């Protein structure tokens, strides 16, 4: 894919280098922060371009959209980052490797049942709410108890996901998510998007979720969904 500002491969290479610079400047090991390519509202070609550029993790918000794009993809790890509707749990489990957006018990229970039925151990993150502008997510203080309960149900809870606030004290919000991650445990703190990933990495993120920075602006039609 060719876009203003370079190809997807060029953008990914530049971002990889910048993410590593901020990681090292934050006193952590080069390569310890991964990049998730968020392809919502982008065509299947965008997913293929991200994988061809060397990324291994892709993410989607909408099940319906992902279905068409994910058919016959090269090997990669697929992350669901959208709101989990309990009646879609089975379809989500069938399509995705990781569910980053478990924000309440009933969503987790539905996923645990679907994963059990499929004979799979599903990797999930607990989504915490650290932003007044964000609708979903459990209170950071409730995350450890939710994680414990979900582990009892057989889910592989591997950390925390957070969406930063659009304005206000972004660093304080990320610090709250980091504190919740330390209490939940696991390997992944998924935090930081195109506009705030540097602050997220400084606050301890291990995975930044990038859409616009890789693919350019989302097509207008779908932007209203996002
Ligand atoms: C859209 C989206 C992203 C990527 O956002 P950009 O600002 O385009 O990088 C990351 N995470 C979630 C949960 C999203 O919905």
mmCIF file of C-alpha atoms and ligand atoms in Angstrom:
data_model
loop_
_atom_site.group_PDB
_atom_site.id
_atom_site.type_symbol
_atom_site.label_atom_id
_atom_site.label_comp_id
_atom_site.label_asym_id
_atom_site.label_seq_id
_atom_site.Cartn_x
_atom_site.Cartn_y
_atom_site.Cartn_z
ATOM 1 C CA UNK A 1 0.000 0.000 0.000
ATOM 2 C CA UNK A 2 1.249 3.466 -0.909
ATOM 3 C CA UNK A 3 0.131 6.410 1.157
ATOM 4 C CA UNK A 4 1.134 10.010 1.667
ATOM 5 C CA UNK A 5 4.103 9.886 4.009
ATOM 6 C CA UNK A 6 5.491 6.623 2.698
ATOM 7 C CA UNK A 7 4.446 3.026 2.275
ATOM 8 C CA UNK A 8 3.108 0.976 5.160
ATOM 9 C CA UNK A 9 6.485 -0.795 5.266
ATOM 10 C CA UNK A 10 8.340 2.529 5.561
ATOM 11 C CA UNK A 11 6.020 3.777 8.276
ATOM 12 C CA UNK A 12 6.303 0.545 10.219
ATOM 13 C CA UNK A 13 10.113 0.664 10.019
ATOM 14 C CA UNK A 14 10.163 4.266 11.263
ATOM 15 C CA UNK A 15 7.696 3.536 14.059
ATOM 16 C CA UNK A 16 9.607 0.410 15.110
ATOM 17 C CA UNK A 17 12.759 2.525 15.442
ATOM 18 C CA UNK A 18 10.988 5.302 17.359
ATOM 19 C CA UNK A 19 9.245 2.876 19.692
ATOM 20 C CA UNK A 20 12.621 1.274 20.433
ATOM 21 C CA UNK A 21 14.201 4.694 21.089
ATOM 22 C CA UNK A 22 11.528 5.639 23.620
ATOM 23 C CA UNK A 23 11.691 2.172 25.176
ATOM 24 C CA UNK A 24 15.451 2.424 25.685
ATOM 25 C CA UNK A 25 15.157 6.031 26.909
ATOM 26 C CA UNK A 26 12.663 4.731 29.500
ATOM 27 C CA UNK A 27 15.273 2.312 30.821
ATOM 28 C CA UNK A 28 13.869 -0.798 29.198
ATOM 29 C CA UNK A 29 15.222 -3.273 26.716
ATOM 30 C CA UNK A 30 15.099 -2.551 22.977
ATOM 31 C CA UNK A 31 12.363 -4.654 21.394
ATOM 32 C CA UNK A 32 10.413 -5.127 24.627
ATOM 33 C CA UNK A 33 7.477 -3.025 23.386
ATOM 34 C CA UNK A 34 5.556 -4.595 20.528
ATOM 35 C CA UNK A 35 3.384 -2.906 17.911
ATOM 36 C CA UNK A 36 -0.170 -4.077 17.280
ATOM 37 C CA UNK A 37 -1.464 -2.958 13.869
ATOM 38 C CA UNK A 38 -5.082 -1.848 14.358
ATOM 39 C CA UNK A 39 -6.771 -2.192 10.982
ATOM 40 C CA UNK A 40 -10.337 -1.136 11.773
ATOM 41 C CA UNK A 41 -12.010 0.579 8.820
ATOM 42 C CA UNK A 42 -9.022 -0.310 6.634
ATOM 43 C CA UNK A 43 -9.173 -2.859 3.817
ATOM 44 C CA UNK A 44 -7.750 -6.378 3.927
ATOM 45 C CA UNK A 45 -4.774 -5.087 1.930
ATOM 46 C CA UNK A 46 -3.808 -3.031 4.963
ATOM 47 C CA UNK A 47 -3.645 -6.173 7.096
ATOM 48 C CA UNK A 48 -1.507 -7.907 4.470
ATOM 49 C CA UNK A 49 0.762 -4.856 4.174
ATOM 50 C CA UNK A 50 1.288 -4.733 7.952
ATOM 51 C CA UNK A 51 2.249 -8.414 8.004
ATOM 52 C CA UNK A 52 4.503 -8.014 4.970
ATOM 53 C CA UNK A 53 6.207 -5.149 6.827
ATOM 54 C CA UNK A 54 7.167 -7.598 9.562
ATOM 55 C CA UNK A 55 4.480 -6.989 12.161
ATOM 56 C CA UNK A 56 3.079 -10.155 13.703
ATOM 57 C CA UNK A 57 0.069 -8.817 15.606
ATOM 58 C CA UNK A 58 -3.098 -7.351 14.112
ATOM 59 C CA UNK A 59 -6.198 -5.979 15.822
ATOM 60 C CA UNK A 60 -9.826 -5.260 14.991
ATOM 61 C CA UNK A 61 -12.755 -3.676 16.835
ATOM 62 C CA UNK A 62 -15.625 -5.164 14.888
ATOM 63 C CA UNK A 63 -16.224 -8.875 14.459
ATOM 64 C CA UNK A 64 -18.162 -8.465 11.223
ATOM 65 C CA UNK A 65 -15.389 -6.434 9.646
ATOM 66 C CA UNK A 66 -12.705 -8.878 10.739
ATOM 67 C CA UNK A 67 -14.479 -11.917 9.280
ATOM 68 C CA UNK A 68 -13.995 -10.802 5.690
ATOM 69 C CA UNK A 69 -10.442 -9.549 6.244
ATOM 70 C CA UNK A 70 -9.081 -12.512 8.158
ATOM 71 C CA UNK A 71 -10.039 -15.261 5.745
ATOM 72 C CA UNK A 72 -6.856 -17.060 4.694
ATOM 73 C CA UNK A 73 -4.377 -14.630 6.262
ATOM 74 C CA UNK A 74 -0.698 -15.582 6.627
ATOM 75 C CA UNK A 75 0.217 -16.706 10.164
ATOM 76 C CA UNK A 76 -0.168 -13.908 12.718
ATOM 77 C CA UNK A 77 -1.716 -13.202 16.122
ATOM 78 C CA UNK A 78 -5.192 -11.690 15.918
ATOM 79 C CA UNK A 79 -6.365 -9.420 18.733
ATOM 80 C CA UNK A 80 -9.948 -8.369 19.387
ATOM 81 C CA UNK A 81 -9.931 -4.837 20.816
ATOM 82 C CA UNK A 82 -13.633 -3.930 20.519
ATOM 83 C CA UNK A 83 -16.535 -4.160 22.903
ATOM 84 C CA UNK A 84 -17.355 -7.800 23.749
ATOM 85 C CA UNK A 85 -21.034 -8.611 23.323
ATOM 86 C CA UNK A 86 -21.812 -11.845 25.174
ATOM 87 C CA UNK A 87 -23.874 -13.235 22.280
ATOM 88 C CA UNK A 88 -20.817 -12.859 20.019
ATOM 89 C CA UNK A 89 -18.409 -14.662 22.360
ATOM 90 C CA UNK A 90 -18.332 -17.878 20.356
ATOM 91 C CA UNK A 91 -17.635 -16.096 17.070
ATOM 92 C CA UNK A 92 -14.934 -13.965 18.716
ATOM 93 C CA UNK A 93 -13.229 -17.069 20.124
ATOM 94 C CA UNK A 94 -13.379 -18.738 16.712
ATOM 95 C CA UNK A 95 -11.725 -15.827 14.933
ATOM 96 C CA UNK A 96 -9.276 -14.252 17.395
ATOM 97 C CA UNK A 97 -6.249 -15.449 19.377
ATOM 98 C CA UNK A 98 -6.357 -12.761 22.074
ATOM 99 C CA UNK A 99 -9.265 -10.745 23.478
ATOM 100 C CA UNK A 100 -7.880 -7.494 24.906
ATOM 101 C CA UNK A 101 -11.173 -5.974 25.930
ATOM 102 C CA UNK A 102 -12.646 -8.054 28.752
ATOM 103 C CA UNK A 103 -14.180 -5.305 30.858
ATOM 104 C CA UNK A 104 -16.761 -7.127 32.952
ATOM 105 C CA UNK A 105 -17.525 -10.538 34.406
ATOM 106 C CA UNK A 106 -20.359 -11.568 32.084
ATOM 107 C CA UNK A 107 -18.196 -10.946 29.007
ATOM 108 C CA UNK A 108 -15.400 -13.002 30.559
ATOM 109 C CA UNK A 109 -17.736 -15.837 31.508
ATOM 110 C CA UNK A 110 -19.168 -15.985 27.990
ATOM 111 C CA UNK A 111 -15.653 -16.102 26.500
ATOM 112 C CA UNK A 112 -14.535 -18.749 29.014
ATOM 113 C CA UNK A 113 -17.479 -20.938 28.087
ATOM 114 C CA UNK A 114 -16.905 -20.495 24.345
ATOM 115 C CA UNK A 115 -13.182 -21.226 24.729
ATOM 116 C CA UNK A 116 -13.941 -24.288 26.859
ATOM 117 C CA UNK A 117 -16.405 -25.578 24.253
ATOM 118 C CA UNK A 118 -13.743 -25.061 21.573
ATOM 119 C CA UNK A 119 -11.129 -26.853 23.693
ATOM 120 C CA UNK A 120 -8.928 -23.754 23.733
ATOM 121 C CA UNK A 121 -7.148 -21.822 26.428
ATOM 122 C CA UNK A 122 -7.929 -18.226 25.477
ATOM 123 C CA UNK A 123 -5.507 -15.381 26.178
ATOM 124 C CA UNK A 124 -7.264 -12.248 27.415
ATOM 125 C CA UNK A 125 -6.471 -8.858 28.907
ATOM 126 C CA UNK A 126 -8.628 -7.017 31.411
ATOM 127 C CA UNK A 127 -9.670 -3.639 30.029
ATOM 128 C CA UNK A 128 -9.469 -0.925 32.676
ATOM 129 C CA UNK A 129 -11.161 2.437 32.443
ATOM 130 C CA UNK A 130 -8.793 5.319 33.192
ATOM 131 C CA UNK A 131 -10.565 7.976 31.160
ATOM 132 C CA UNK A 132 -13.730 10.023 31.577
ATOM 133 C CA UNK A 133 -14.077 10.009 27.767
ATOM 134 C CA UNK A 134 -14.114 6.206 27.559
ATOM 135 C CA UNK A 135 -17.331 4.213 27.947
ATOM 136 C CA UNK A 136 -15.973 0.749 28.640
ATOM 137 C CA UNK A 137 -13.517 -0.812 31.066
ATOM 138 C CA UNK A 138 -13.607 -1.957 34.662
ATOM 139 C CA UNK A 139 -12.473 0.353 37.447
ATOM 140 C CA UNK A 140 -8.691 -0.138 37.915
ATOM 141 C CA UNK A 141 -9.247 -1.093 41.552
ATOM 142 C CA UNK A 142 -11.600 -3.901 40.522
ATOM 143 C CA UNK A 143 -9.235 -5.359 37.904
ATOM 144 C CA UNK A 144 -7.317 -7.762 40.202
ATOM 145 C CA UNK A 145 -10.502 -9.407 41.496
ATOM 146 C CA UNK A 146 -11.930 -9.683 37.986
ATOM 147 C CA UNK A 147 -8.648 -11.194 36.745
ATOM 148 C CA UNK A 148 -8.629 -13.747 39.584
ATOM 149 C CA UNK A 149 -12.188 -14.772 38.841
ATOM 150 C CA UNK A 150 -11.482 -15.120 35.116
ATOM 151 C CA UNK A 151 -8.401 -17.247 35.835
ATOM 152 C CA UNK A 152 -10.613 -19.510 37.961
ATOM 153 C CA UNK A 153 -12.817 -19.879 34.899
ATOM 154 C CA UNK A 154 -9.843 -21.072 32.831
ATOM 155 C CA UNK A 155 -8.975 -17.918 30.895
ATOM 156 C CA UNK A 156 -5.279 -17.086 30.475
ATOM 157 C CA UNK A 157 -5.371 -13.543 31.830
ATOM 158 C CA UNK A 158 -2.125 -12.012 30.569
ATOM 159 C CA UNK A 159 -2.384 -8.389 31.677
ATOM 160 C CA UNK A 160 -4.268 -5.167 31.151
ATOM 161 C CA UNK A 161 -5.483 -3.005 28.273
ATOM 162 C CA UNK A 162 -6.284 0.685 28.608
ATOM 163 C CA UNK A 163 -7.407 3.497 26.331
ATOM 164 C CA UNK A 164 -5.982 6.896 27.275
ATOM 165 C CA UNK A 165 -8.128 9.987 27.756
ATOM 166 C CA UNK A 166 -8.596 12.369 24.819
ATOM 167 C CA UNK A 167 -7.548 15.278 27.014
ATOM 168 C CA UNK A 168 -6.711 15.979 30.628
ATOM 169 C CA UNK A 169 -3.942 14.254 32.544
ATOM 170 C CA UNK A 170 -2.868 11.463 30.202
ATOM 171 C CA UNK A 171 0.199 10.565 32.279
ATOM 172 C CA UNK A 172 -1.864 10.137 35.450
ATOM 173 C CA UNK A 173 -4.320 7.926 33.565
ATOM 174 C CA UNK A 174 -1.512 5.740 32.214
ATOM 175 C CA UNK A 175 0.047 5.511 35.678
ATOM 176 C CA UNK A 176 -3.269 4.150 37.000
ATOM 177 C CA UNK A 177 -3.380 1.520 34.274
ATOM 178 C CA UNK A 178 0.234 0.558 35.000
ATOM 179 C CA UNK A 179 -0.565 0.146 38.705
ATOM 180 C CA UNK A 180 -3.527 -2.090 37.811
ATOM 181 C CA UNK A 181 -1.245 -4.152 35.527
ATOM 182 C CA UNK A 182 1.235 -4.710 38.365
ATOM 183 C CA UNK A 183 -1.563 -6.070 40.541
ATOM 184 C CA UNK A 184 -3.169 -8.193 37.797
ATOM 185 C CA UNK A 185 0.157 -9.700 36.629
ATOM 186 C CA UNK A 186 0.939 -11.187 33.227
ATOM 187 C CA UNK A 187 3.213 -10.019 30.432
ATOM 188 C CA UNK A 188 1.166 -7.450 28.520
ATOM 189 C CA UNK A 189 0.206 -3.868 29.257
ATOM 190 C CA UNK A 190 -1.559 -2.805 26.044
ATOM 191 C CA UNK A 191 -1.573 0.969 26.157
ATOM 192 C CA UNK A 192 -0.941 3.811 23.730
ATOM 193 C CA UNK A 193 -2.411 4.694 20.320
ATOM 194 C CA UNK A 194 -1.168 6.879 17.460
ATOM 195 C CA UNK A 195 -1.602 10.112 19.425
ATOM 196 C CA UNK A 196 -0.248 9.062 22.819
ATOM 197 C CA UNK A 197 1.991 6.012 22.421
ATOM 198 C CA UNK A 198 5.194 7.770 23.540
ATOM 199 C CA UNK A 199 3.661 8.697 26.893
ATOM 200 C CA UNK A 200 2.262 5.181 27.190
ATOM 201 C CA UNK A 201 5.691 3.616 26.622
ATOM 202 C CA UNK A 202 7.212 5.945 29.210
ATOM 203 C CA UNK A 203 4.464 4.796 31.604
ATOM 204 C CA UNK A 204 5.348 1.121 31.110
ATOM 205 C CA UNK A 205 3.311 -0.053 28.120
ATOM 206 C CA UNK A 206 4.520 -3.296 26.543
ATOM 207 C CA UNK A 207 2.265 -3.071 23.469
ATOM 208 C CA UNK A 208 1.185 -0.003 21.530
ATOM 209 C CA UNK A 209 -1.914 -0.229 19.330
ATOM 210 C CA UNK A 210 -1.369 1.812 16.183
ATOM 211 C CA UNK A 211 -3.855 2.493 13.408
ATOM 212 C CA UNK A 212 -3.571 5.971 11.912
ATOM 213 C CA UNK A 213 0.205 6.169 12.405
ATOM 214 C CA UNK A 214 0.630 3.115 10.184
ATOM 215 C CA UNK A 215 -2.222 3.362 7.692
ATOM 216 C CA UNK A 216 -3.108 7.052 7.602
ATOM 217 C CA UNK A 217 -6.571 8.443 8.375
ATOM 218 C CA UNK A 218 -9.441 5.981 8.438
ATOM 219 C CA UNK A 219 -11.918 6.269 5.547
ATOM 220 C CA UNK A 220 -14.586 8.848 6.492
ATOM 221 C CA UNK A 221 -17.509 6.453 6.159
ATOM 222 C CA UNK A 222 -16.240 4.234 8.925
ATOM 223 C CA UNK A 223 -14.665 6.873 11.072
ATOM 224 C CA UNK A 224 -18.036 7.553 12.697
ATOM 225 C CA UNK A 225 -18.051 3.948 13.933
ATOM 226 C CA UNK A 226 -14.685 4.306 15.643
HETATM 227 C C1 LIG B 1 -8.866 2.576 16.785
HETATM 228 C C2 LIG B 1 -8.165 1.984 17.941
HETATM 229 C C3 LIG B 1 -6.771 2.036 18.042
HETATM 230 C C4 LIG B 1 -5.879 2.726 17.026
HETATM 231 O O1 LIG B 1 -6.125 4.085 17.045
HETATM 232 P P1 LIG B 1 -5.172 5.118 16.239
HETATM 233 O O2 LIG B 1 -5.407 6.401 16.946
HETATM 234 O O3 LIG B 1 -5.652 5.127 14.840
HETATM 235 O O4 LIG B 1 -3.785 4.630 16.375
HETATM 236 C C5 LIG B 1 -6.188 1.436 19.137
HETATM 237 N N1 LIG B 1 -6.910 0.811 20.083
HETATM 238 C C6 LIG B 1 -8.246 0.744 20.026
HETATM 239 C C7 LIG B 1 -8.987 0.040 21.101
HETATM 240 C C8 LIG B 1 -8.922 1.338 18.962
HETATM 241 O O5 LIG B 1 -10.245 1.294 18.926
#
